[in-house]
Amino acid sequence: MRKLLLFIVMLVPFSVLAQSNNAPSSYAPHEINITGYLQTQFQWAQSAGINSFSGGDFSKNSDSRFMIRRGRLKIDRADKYSSIVFQIDATQNGVNLMDAFIQFHQENTKQFLFTAGLFNRPFGYSIVYSSGYRDFPERARVFQTLMPRERDLGAMISFKPDYKPLSFLTADIAVINGSGLTARDYDSKKDIVASLGFKFDSLSNKKLNLGFGASYYKGYVRSDTETFFVKNGSGFVKDTNPSHVNAYANRDYYGANLQVQYDNSFGTTSFKAEYVAGKQPGIAATADITGPVASTSFSAQPKTDLYLRDFNGYYFWLTQRIGKSKFNALLAYDVYDPNVHVSEKEIGAPNSNTTAGDIKFSTLGYGLTYMVNGRLKFTLYNEHVVNDDTQLPQYTKDIKDDVFTARLQYRW
């Protein structure tokens, strides 16, 4: 908690309210409305077959690819009391369900909103911020690891007062399966997600927009074996006990987010930042399980021994509109450390039980967007990914896993 407070104090600038996925295109009563966006892109990787958080891993013998990153089709309808949202994602990999939820509220106010179905987990800022509006091609590695595909099945209550003294406030609390998009929840416990957000528009002669918030995730991972690997100095020690079978490992996250947008003589400057830390049960990296996958949240019952890791991660996003032009300059930096108790030089040491699942990665991203018109956007973006040296044979030096992306997006 002390780290969260320090982070908030250090970052006092921030942006506009996110374009949330957990809403219809409009709450005004309307019949069927169809919206969506298509992202088609070319990517070049520094090495063939790399693991990547820029649209997924590259094929074994390939260092370049054309792909449909996202092909979203959203259908929604609203009346005086309720709305329904249904969204699919169609790419070269097939068609997947992304959103399917019903919302209802009182006739004359939406300050209390109930949502049920498949929706974005209300944690932090970037998870609920639509990829169709985000300047940067992908979410930070830490959020792709903790909450892959962002969605989960459950129910949520949202509170946004519509009277002035508290109109800056938004609060959400959700109860979800915890297993992501899959309907096959692998345990009897449910996870809880809560967030509190504050938003202030038109400050400083209507040039400044400010937002910040905090989030909490309380979840569990069920053990299917007798062994936990628990922290022991700079490594792990085996804790084997028959009582560990059917026991639950804690999955706890604490988050803080901050955004500022300021209109100035250089154009519009937007700064966004988010920090998250906590406990993330994972597994050991093996020849078949790459390092990044070892700390990814489970969508199915894990059948191997659990590693109990303490993690942290954060990102900084800076966007600068160049004057009154259609160009935006982008700069980003993000870090994900799946095991804060071990330095990279200690990973792979004899008898430490550390693996590639404990390696910290940082990413420096930079690029440019050009808004051709209100619907069409072109993005050029490069990501420089860095990992420190370890004692593991495949990670004795930085992996060559940078990725360049050229993307064309059309939104309707």
Tab-separated table of C-alpha atoms in Angstrom:
chain	number	residue	atom	x	y	z
A	1	MET	CA	0.000	0.000	0.000
A	2	ARG	CA	2.904	2.369	0.729
A	3	LYS	CA	4.160	1.882	-2.840
A	4	LEU	CA	0.756	2.811	-4.237
A	5	LEU	CA	0.609	6.042	-2.231
A	6	LEU	CA	4.149	6.960	-3.275
A	7	PHE	CA	3.285	6.289	-6.911
A	8	ILE	CA	0.226	8.584	-6.770
A	9	VAL	CA	2.186	11.393	-5.142
A	10	MET	CA	4.988	11.144	-7.728
A	11	LEU	CA	2.740	11.302	-10.758
A	12	VAL	CA	0.496	14.227	-10.256
A	13	PRO	CA	-0.356	15.025	-13.949
A	14	PHE	CA	-3.311	12.934	-16.174
A	15	SER	CA	-6.301	12.112	-19.348
A	16	VAL	CA	-9.794	11.994	-20.267
A	17	LEU	CA	-12.294	9.382	-19.179
A	18	ALA	CA	-11.690	6.141	-21.024
A	19	GLN	CA	-13.918	5.072	-23.874
A	20	SER	CA	-15.305	2.150	-21.896
A	21	ASN	CA	-16.120	-1.211	-23.439
A	22	ASN	CA	-18.673	-1.806	-20.679
A	23	ALA	CA	-21.342	0.360	-22.282
A	24	PRO	CA	-23.601	0.496	-25.354
A	25	SER	CA	-22.840	3.016	-28.113
A	26	SER	CA	-25.418	5.313	-26.455
A	27	TYR	CA	-27.726	5.113	-23.446
A	28	ALA	CA	-30.328	7.159	-25.313
A	29	PRO	CA	-33.175	4.806	-26.333
A	30	HIS	CA	-32.453	3.338	-29.765
A	31	GLU	CA	-33.110	0.255	-31.843
A	32	ILE	CA	-30.281	-1.955	-33.087
A	33	ASN	CA	-27.032	0.000	-33.497
A	34	ILE	CA	-23.978	-1.546	-35.180
A	35	THR	CA	-20.490	-0.180	-34.548
A	36	GLY	CA	-16.985	-1.587	-34.693
A	37	TYR	CA	-13.459	-1.267	-35.982
A	38	LEU	CA	-10.914	-3.200	-38.040
A	39	GLN	CA	-7.154	-3.212	-37.422
A	40	THR	CA	-4.956	-4.674	-40.153
A	41	GLN	CA	-1.194	-4.583	-39.747
A	42	PHE	CA	2.288	-5.658	-40.834
A	43	GLN	CA	4.889	-6.578	-38.211
A	44	TRP	CA	8.609	-7.233	-38.304
A	45	ALA	CA	10.392	-8.933	-35.396
A	46	GLN	CA	14.072	-8.767	-34.514
A	47	SER	CA	14.266	-12.589	-34.490
A	48	ALA	CA	12.164	-15.416	-35.902
A	49	GLY	CA	9.800	-17.280	-33.593
A	50	ILE	CA	9.941	-14.872	-30.666
A	51	ASN	CA	7.467	-14.711	-27.807
A	52	SER	CA	5.648	-11.411	-28.100
A	53	PHE	CA	2.998	-9.322	-26.389
A	54	SER	CA	2.498	-7.348	-29.604
A	55	GLY	CA	-0.316	-9.414	-31.054
A	56	GLY	CA	0.923	-12.853	-30.001
A	57	ASP	CA	3.986	-15.047	-30.572
A	58	PHE	CA	5.601	-15.277	-33.998
A	59	SER	CA	5.646	-18.611	-35.836
A	60	LYS	CA	8.777	-20.717	-35.376
A	61	ASN	CA	10.507	-19.747	-38.642
A	62	SER	CA	8.977	-16.328	-39.227
A	63	ASP	CA	10.179	-12.832	-38.339
A	64	SER	CA	7.464	-10.941	-40.246
A	65	ARG	CA	3.729	-11.237	-40.767
A	66	PHE	CA	0.562	-9.614	-42.037
A	67	MET	CA	-2.400	-10.039	-39.711
A	68	ILE	CA	-5.826	-8.827	-38.673
A	69	ARG	CA	-5.142	-7.739	-35.110
A	70	ARG	CA	-8.748	-6.956	-34.235
A	71	GLY	CA	-11.977	-7.146	-36.201
A	72	ARG	CA	-14.688	-5.985	-33.822
A	73	LEU	CA	-18.410	-5.930	-34.572
A	74	LYS	CA	-20.589	-4.538	-31.788
A	75	ILE	CA	-24.375	-4.698	-31.713
A	76	ASP	CA	-26.360	-2.906	-29.026
A	77	ARG	CA	-29.857	-1.725	-28.214
A	78	ALA	CA	-31.194	0.523	-25.426
A	79	ASP	CA	-34.560	1.526	-23.991
A	80	LYS	CA	-35.585	3.632	-20.978
A	81	TYR	CA	-34.610	0.980	-18.451
A	82	SER	CA	-32.050	-1.344	-20.013
A	83	SER	CA	-29.561	-2.073	-22.760
A	84	ILE	CA	-27.912	-5.100	-24.312
A	85	VAL	CA	-24.443	-5.368	-25.852
A	86	PHE	CA	-23.077	-8.161	-28.029
A	87	GLN	CA	-19.586	-7.958	-29.547
A	88	ILE	CA	-17.479	-10.419	-31.561
A	89	ASP	CA	-13.862	-10.364	-32.715
A	90	ALA	CA	-13.207	-11.802	-36.199
A	91	THR	CA	-9.572	-12.334	-37.266
A	92	GLN	CA	-7.524	-14.839	-39.296
A	93	ASN	CA	-7.697	-17.075	-36.203
A	94	GLY	CA	-11.500	-17.322	-36.278
A	95	VAL	CA	-14.438	-15.660	-34.566
A	96	ASN	CA	-14.498	-15.159	-30.791
A	97	LEU	CA	-17.129	-13.773	-28.466
A	98	MET	CA	-15.843	-10.634	-26.715
A	99	ASP	CA	-18.827	-9.054	-24.941
A	100	ALA	CA	-22.322	-10.265	-24.164
A	101	PHE	CA	-24.062	-8.464	-21.320
A	102	ILE	CA	-27.326	-6.912	-20.207
A	103	GLN	CA	-27.519	-3.660	-18.242
A	104	PHE	CA	-30.463	-2.084	-16.464
A	105	HIS	CA	-31.098	1.040	-14.406
A	106	GLN	CA	-33.860	3.296	-13.133
A	107	GLU	CA	-35.872	5.132	-15.769
A	108	ASN	CA	-34.706	8.664	-15.042
A	109	THR	CA	-31.172	8.071	-13.802
A	110	LYS	CA	-28.171	5.855	-14.457
A	111	GLN	CA	-26.362	6.546	-11.231
A	112	PHE	CA	-26.918	2.891	-10.269
A	113	LEU	CA	-26.221	0.488	-13.120
A	114	PHE	CA	-26.387	-3.311	-12.950
A	115	THR	CA	-24.455	-5.381	-15.522
A	116	ALA	CA	-24.571	-9.165	-16.003
A	117	GLY	CA	-22.849	-11.395	-18.540
A	118	LEU	CA	-19.436	-11.244	-20.207
A	119	PHE	CA	-17.744	-7.852	-19.795
A	120	ASN	CA	-14.408	-6.133	-19.098
A	121	ARG	CA	-13.134	-6.602	-15.565
A	122	PRO	CA	-13.421	-3.153	-13.926
A	123	PHE	CA	-9.791	-2.970	-12.849
A	124	GLY	CA	-7.836	0.229	-13.413
A	125	TYR	CA	-7.787	2.327	-16.554
A	126	SER	CA	-6.341	0.447	-19.534
A	127	ILE	CA	-8.384	-2.753	-19.104
A	128	VAL	CA	-11.699	-0.988	-19.762
A	129	TYR	CA	-10.265	1.488	-22.277
A	130	SER	CA	-11.339	0.436	-25.779
A	131	SER	CA	-8.592	-0.683	-28.178
A	132	GLY	CA	-10.412	1.226	-30.908
A	133	TYR	CA	-9.578	4.543	-29.208
A	134	ARG	CA	-6.228	3.746	-27.574
A	135	ASP	CA	-3.260	5.503	-29.200
A	136	PHE	CA	-0.833	2.662	-28.424
A	137	PRO	CA	-1.133	-0.634	-30.330
A	138	GLU	CA	-1.341	-2.889	-27.248
A	139	ARG	CA	-1.890	-2.815	-23.518
A	140	ALA	CA	1.158	-3.104	-21.252
A	141	ARG	CA	2.701	-6.539	-20.680
A	142	VAL	CA	1.663	-6.581	-17.008
A	143	PHE	CA	-2.054	-6.321	-17.841
A	144	GLN	CA	-1.871	-8.806	-20.706
A	145	THR	CA	-0.303	-11.237	-18.220
A	146	LEU	CA	-2.649	-10.687	-15.289
A	147	MET	CA	-5.888	-10.346	-17.279
A	148	PRO	CA	-5.479	-11.862	-20.755
A	149	ARG	CA	-8.336	-10.859	-23.099
A	150	GLU	CA	-9.595	-8.506	-20.351
A	151	ARG	CA	-13.079	-10.068	-20.042
A	152	ASP	CA	-14.735	-12.369	-17.538
A	153	LEU	CA	-18.189	-13.716	-16.742
A	154	GLY	CA	-20.095	-12.333	-13.785
A	155	ALA	CA	-22.207	-9.489	-12.448
A	156	MET	CA	-21.338	-5.887	-11.632
A	157	ILE	CA	-22.870	-2.882	-9.877
A	158	SER	CA	-21.706	0.592	-10.922
A	159	PHE	CA	-22.356	3.863	-9.124
A	160	LYS	CA	-21.947	7.275	-10.768
A	161	PRO	CA	-23.818	10.064	-8.969
A	162	ASP	CA	-25.704	12.429	-11.263
A	163	TYR	CA	-25.779	15.318	-8.769
A	164	LYS	CA	-22.987	17.895	-8.856
A	165	PRO	CA	-21.224	17.485	-5.499
A	166	LEU	CA	-20.246	13.901	-6.391
A	167	SER	CA	-20.534	13.816	-10.205
A	168	PHE	CA	-16.747	13.381	-10.483
A	169	LEU	CA	-16.968	9.946	-8.839
A	170	THR	CA	-17.348	6.472	-10.378
A	171	ALA	CA	-17.360	3.196	-8.418
A	172	ASP	CA	-17.621	-0.398	-9.654
A	173	ILE	CA	-17.711	-3.744	-7.893
A	174	ALA	CA	-17.964	-7.058	-9.746
A	175	VAL	CA	-18.163	-10.727	-8.843
A	176	ILE	CA	-16.671	-12.921	-11.582
A	177	ASN	CA	-15.596	-16.486	-12.300
A	178	GLY	CA	-11.924	-15.534	-12.472
A	179	SER	CA	-11.146	-17.852	-15.394
A	180	GLY	CA	-11.500	-15.261	-18.150
A	181	LEU	CA	-13.557	-15.699	-21.310
A	182	THR	CA	-14.177	-19.407	-20.748
A	183	ALA	CA	-17.470	-20.436	-19.167
A	184	ARG	CA	-15.757	-23.388	-17.470
A	185	ASP	CA	-14.981	-22.001	-14.034
A	186	TYR	CA	-12.567	-24.502	-12.490
A	187	ASP	CA	-13.347	-23.894	-8.810
A	188	SER	CA	-16.222	-22.970	-6.502
A	189	LYS	CA	-14.795	-19.649	-5.356
A	190	LYS	CA	-15.585	-16.417	-7.158
A	191	ASP	CA	-13.257	-13.448	-7.596
A	192	ILE	CA	-14.074	-9.858	-6.610
A	193	VAL	CA	-12.960	-6.769	-8.537
A	194	ALA	CA	-13.502	-3.233	-7.272
A	195	SER	CA	-12.462	0.164	-8.570
A	196	LEU	CA	-12.916	3.792	-7.589
A	197	GLY	CA	-12.331	6.586	-10.081
A	198	PHE	CA	-12.266	10.384	-9.991
A	199	LYS	CA	-12.553	12.608	-13.063
A	200	PHE	CA	-12.359	16.394	-13.333
A	201	ASP	CA	-12.914	18.083	-16.702
A	202	SER	CA	-12.361	21.612	-17.946
A	203	LEU	CA	-9.958	22.775	-15.245
A	204	SER	CA	-7.496	25.674	-15.642
A	205	ASN	CA	-9.548	27.715	-18.118
A	206	LYS	CA	-10.960	24.522	-19.637
A	207	LYS	CA	-7.510	23.391	-20.786
A	208	LEU	CA	-6.905	20.626	-18.257
A	209	ASN	CA	-8.650	17.272	-17.742
A	210	LEU	CA	-7.631	15.219	-14.720
A	211	GLY	CA	-8.419	11.671	-13.652
A	212	PHE	CA	-7.126	9.132	-11.135
A	213	GLY	CA	-8.289	6.031	-9.337
A	214	ALA	CA	-7.530	2.886	-7.370
A	215	SER	CA	-8.457	-0.768	-7.903
A	216	TYR	CA	-8.459	-4.046	-6.001
A	217	TYR	CA	-8.702	-7.642	-7.167
A	218	LYS	CA	-9.310	-10.523	-4.741
A	219	GLY	CA	-9.071	-13.916	-6.387
A	220	TYR	CA	-7.973	-17.504	-5.968
A	221	VAL	CA	-6.291	-20.341	-7.841
A	222	ARG	CA	-7.160	-23.906	-6.852
A	223	SER	CA	-4.263	-26.342	-6.372
A	224	ASP	CA	-4.431	-29.792	-7.953
A	225	THR	CA	-1.143	-31.092	-6.483
A	226	GLU	CA	0.519	-31.530	-3.099
A	227	THR	CA	3.351	-29.068	-3.757
A	228	PHE	CA	3.640	-25.293	-3.518
A	229	PHE	CA	6.874	-23.452	-4.283
A	230	VAL	CA	7.141	-20.634	-1.750
A	231	LYS	CA	9.594	-17.741	-1.322
A	232	ASN	CA	12.876	-18.608	0.359
A	233	GLY	CA	15.504	-15.876	0.250
A	234	SER	CA	16.307	-15.244	-3.422
A	235	GLY	CA	14.601	-18.400	-4.648
A	236	PHE	CA	11.875	-20.935	-3.900
A	237	VAL	CA	11.634	-23.939	-1.606
A	238	LYS	CA	9.282	-26.899	-2.027
A	239	ASP	CA	6.398	-27.077	0.410
A	240	THR	CA	4.827	-30.520	-0.017
A	241	ASN	CA	1.785	-31.472	2.007
A	242	PRO	CA	-1.287	-33.604	1.129
A	243	SER	CA	-3.467	-30.773	2.453
A	244	HIS	CA	-2.379	-28.597	-0.500
A	245	VAL	CA	-4.617	-30.621	-2.816
A	246	ASN	CA	-7.846	-28.615	-3.262
A	247	ALA	CA	-6.326	-25.718	-1.300
A	248	TYR	CA	-6.431	-22.184	-2.726
A	249	ALA	CA	-3.560	-19.851	-3.493
A	250	ASN	CA	-4.302	-16.136	-3.176
A	251	ARG	CA	-4.448	-13.991	-6.304
A	252	ASP	CA	-4.434	-10.410	-5.023
A	253	TYR	CA	-3.807	-7.205	-6.992
A	254	TYR	CA	-3.624	-3.587	-5.844
A	255	GLY	CA	-3.630	-0.885	-8.498
A	256	ALA	CA	-3.443	2.876	-8.941
A	257	ASN	CA	-3.927	4.858	-12.152
A	258	LEU	CA	-3.454	8.443	-13.193
A	259	GLN	CA	-4.247	10.490	-16.340
A	260	VAL	CA	-3.871	14.109	-17.448
A	261	GLN	CA	-4.661	15.906	-20.662
A	262	TYR	CA	-3.595	19.510	-21.269
A	263	ASP	CA	-4.232	21.758	-24.257
A	264	ASN	CA	-1.199	23.948	-24.888
A	265	SER	CA	0.552	25.940	-27.617
A	266	PHE	CA	2.344	22.789	-28.855
A	267	GLY	CA	-0.917	20.884	-29.268
A	268	THR	CA	-2.625	18.502	-26.825
A	269	THR	CA	-0.425	16.639	-24.345
A	270	SER	CA	-1.772	13.446	-22.773
A	271	PHE	CA	-0.024	11.515	-19.995
A	272	LYS	CA	-1.275	8.234	-18.536
A	273	ALA	CA	0.257	5.942	-15.948
A	274	GLU	CA	-0.755	2.869	-14.001
A	275	TYR	CA	0.860	0.737	-11.295
A	276	VAL	CA	-0.166	-2.686	-10.020
A	277	ALA	CA	1.374	-5.063	-7.463
A	278	GLY	CA	0.370	-8.122	-5.494
A	279	LYS	CA	0.382	-11.909	-5.544
A	280	GLN	CA	0.149	-13.935	-8.764
A	281	PRO	CA	0.181	-17.754	-8.571
A	282	GLY	CA	1.987	-19.267	-11.537
A	283	ILE	CA	3.934	-22.320	-12.606
A	284	ALA	CA	7.511	-23.125	-13.591
A	285	ALA	CA	8.733	-22.310	-17.071
A	286	THR	CA	9.732	-25.419	-19.021
A	287	ALA	CA	10.721	-26.332	-22.562
A	288	ASP	CA	7.019	-26.333	-23.459
A	289	ILE	CA	5.963	-23.404	-21.273
A	290	THR	CA	7.740	-20.161	-22.116
A	291	GLY	CA	8.728	-17.651	-19.469
A	292	PRO	CA	5.880	-15.179	-20.080
A	293	VAL	CA	3.265	-17.958	-20.035
A	294	ALA	CA	4.495	-19.228	-16.647
A	295	SER	CA	3.078	-16.187	-14.853
A	296	THR	CA	-0.076	-15.728	-16.948
A	297	SER	CA	-3.430	-16.118	-15.201
A	298	PHE	CA	-5.068	-19.501	-15.678
A	299	SER	CA	-8.138	-20.052	-17.838
A	300	ALA	CA	-8.262	-23.739	-16.858
A	301	GLN	CA	-7.323	-25.784	-13.809
A	302	PRO	CA	-3.483	-25.869	-13.538
A	303	LYS	CA	-2.259	-29.467	-13.380
A	304	THR	CA	1.252	-28.738	-12.151
A	305	ASP	CA	2.826	-27.382	-8.961
A	306	LEU	CA	2.033	-23.754	-8.147
A	307	TYR	CA	4.675	-21.069	-7.689
A	308	LEU	CA	3.569	-18.344	-5.264
A	309	ARG	CA	5.085	-15.122	-6.641
A	310	ASP	CA	4.943	-11.470	-5.537
A	311	PHE	CA	4.955	-9.172	-8.576
A	312	ASN	CA	4.732	-5.572	-9.669
A	313	GLY	CA	4.373	-3.724	-12.954
A	314	TYR	CA	3.623	-0.317	-14.398
A	315	TYR	CA	3.444	1.748	-17.558
A	316	PHE	CA	3.795	5.362	-18.679
A	317	TRP	CA	2.083	6.580	-21.863
A	318	LEU	CA	2.828	10.001	-23.333
A	319	THR	CA	0.968	11.305	-26.390
A	320	GLN	CA	1.681	14.665	-27.992
A	321	ARG	CA	-0.459	16.078	-30.748
A	322	ILE	CA	1.823	18.047	-33.044
A	323	GLY	CA	0.265	21.494	-33.133
A	324	LYS	CA	-3.099	21.420	-34.852
A	325	SER	CA	-1.980	18.748	-37.319
A	326	LYS	CA	-3.343	15.211	-37.673
A	327	PHE	CA	-0.114	13.733	-36.250
A	328	ASN	CA	0.412	12.391	-32.731
A	329	ALA	CA	3.838	11.441	-31.358
A	330	LEU	CA	3.840	8.438	-28.996
A	331	LEU	CA	6.234	7.455	-26.219
A	332	ALA	CA	5.699	4.580	-23.761
A	333	TYR	CA	7.610	2.644	-21.145
A	334	ASP	CA	6.373	-0.393	-19.237
A	335	VAL	CA	7.851	-2.923	-16.809
A	336	TYR	CA	6.624	-6.272	-15.539
A	337	ASP	CA	8.535	-8.062	-12.770
A	338	PRO	CA	6.856	-11.403	-11.957
A	339	ASN	CA	9.086	-11.998	-8.925
A	340	VAL	CA	10.193	-8.922	-6.973
A	341	HIS	CA	12.244	-10.973	-4.490
A	342	VAL	CA	14.914	-12.139	-6.912
A	343	SER	CA	17.351	-10.232	-9.105
A	344	GLU	CA	17.862	-11.389	-12.672
A	345	LYS	CA	21.487	-12.451	-11.946
A	346	GLU	CA	20.174	-14.918	-9.332
A	347	ILE	CA	17.641	-16.578	-11.639
A	348	GLY	CA	18.775	-20.057	-12.610
A	349	ALA	CA	21.168	-20.419	-9.679
A	350	PRO	CA	21.595	-24.032	-8.445
A	351	ASN	CA	18.874	-25.194	-6.043
A	352	SER	CA	17.006	-21.864	-6.296
A	353	ASN	CA	14.078	-23.418	-8.216
A	354	THR	CA	13.854	-20.200	-10.228
A	355	THR	CA	12.954	-20.366	-13.918
A	356	ALA	CA	12.276	-18.121	-16.912
A	357	GLY	CA	8.907	-17.402	-15.325
A	358	ASP	CA	10.698	-15.107	-12.866
A	359	ILE	CA	12.405	-12.809	-15.407
A	360	LYS	CA	11.626	-9.091	-15.471
A	361	PHE	CA	10.974	-7.441	-18.850
A	362	SER	CA	10.875	-3.743	-19.748
A	363	THR	CA	9.617	-2.248	-22.998
A	364	LEU	CA	10.348	1.141	-24.534
A	365	GLY	CA	7.864	2.045	-27.258
A	366	TYR	CA	7.822	4.999	-29.619
A	367	GLY	CA	5.944	5.883	-32.766
A	368	LEU	CA	3.593	8.138	-34.664
A	369	THR	CA	-0.085	8.136	-35.585
A	370	TYR	CA	-1.778	9.990	-38.432
A	371	MET	CA	-5.526	10.582	-38.321
A	372	VAL	CA	-6.475	10.513	-41.995
A	373	ASN	CA	-10.022	11.478	-40.981
A	374	GLY	CA	-12.381	10.841	-38.092
A	375	ARG	CA	-12.562	7.129	-38.905
A	376	LEU	CA	-9.220	6.158	-40.462
A	377	LYS	CA	-5.936	6.074	-38.505
A	378	PHE	CA	-2.430	5.003	-39.532
A	379	THR	CA	0.146	3.993	-36.879
A	380	LEU	CA	3.895	3.328	-37.029
A	381	TYR	CA	5.278	1.965	-33.758
A	382	ASN	CA	8.449	0.237	-32.537
A	383	GLU	CA	8.934	-1.677	-29.283
A	384	HIS	CA	12.380	-2.242	-27.783
A	385	VAL	CA	12.065	-5.122	-25.295
A	386	VAL	CA	14.813	-5.702	-22.712
A	387	ASN	CA	15.566	-8.462	-20.208
A	388	ASP	CA	18.649	-8.540	-17.976
A	389	ASP	CA	21.183	-11.398	-17.954
A	390	THR	CA	20.398	-14.524	-15.929
A	391	GLN	CA	22.085	-17.866	-15.237
A	392	LEU	CA	19.566	-19.695	-17.442
A	393	PRO	CA	21.142	-21.034	-20.686
A	394	GLN	CA	18.634	-19.302	-23.006
A	395	TYR	CA	18.670	-16.007	-21.094
A	396	THR	CA	22.366	-15.286	-20.485
A	397	LYS	CA	21.907	-12.056	-22.455
A	398	ASP	CA	19.137	-9.846	-23.784
A	399	ILE	CA	16.845	-11.677	-26.229
A	400	LYS	CA	16.463	-10.054	-29.632
A	401	ASP	CA	12.697	-9.610	-29.448
A	402	ASP	CA	11.974	-6.044	-30.615
A	403	VAL	CA	8.849	-5.624	-32.781
A	404	PHE	CA	7.938	-2.976	-35.363
A	405	THR	CA	4.249	-2.494	-36.256
A	406	ALA	CA	2.602	-0.659	-39.147
A	407	ARG	CA	-1.164	-0.578	-38.565
A	408	LEU	CA	-4.187	0.761	-40.437
A	409	GLN	CA	-7.428	1.110	-38.463
A	410	TYR	CA	-10.933	1.966	-39.629
A	411	ARG	CA	-13.653	2.646	-37.064
A	412	TRP	CA	-17.356	3.018	-37.771
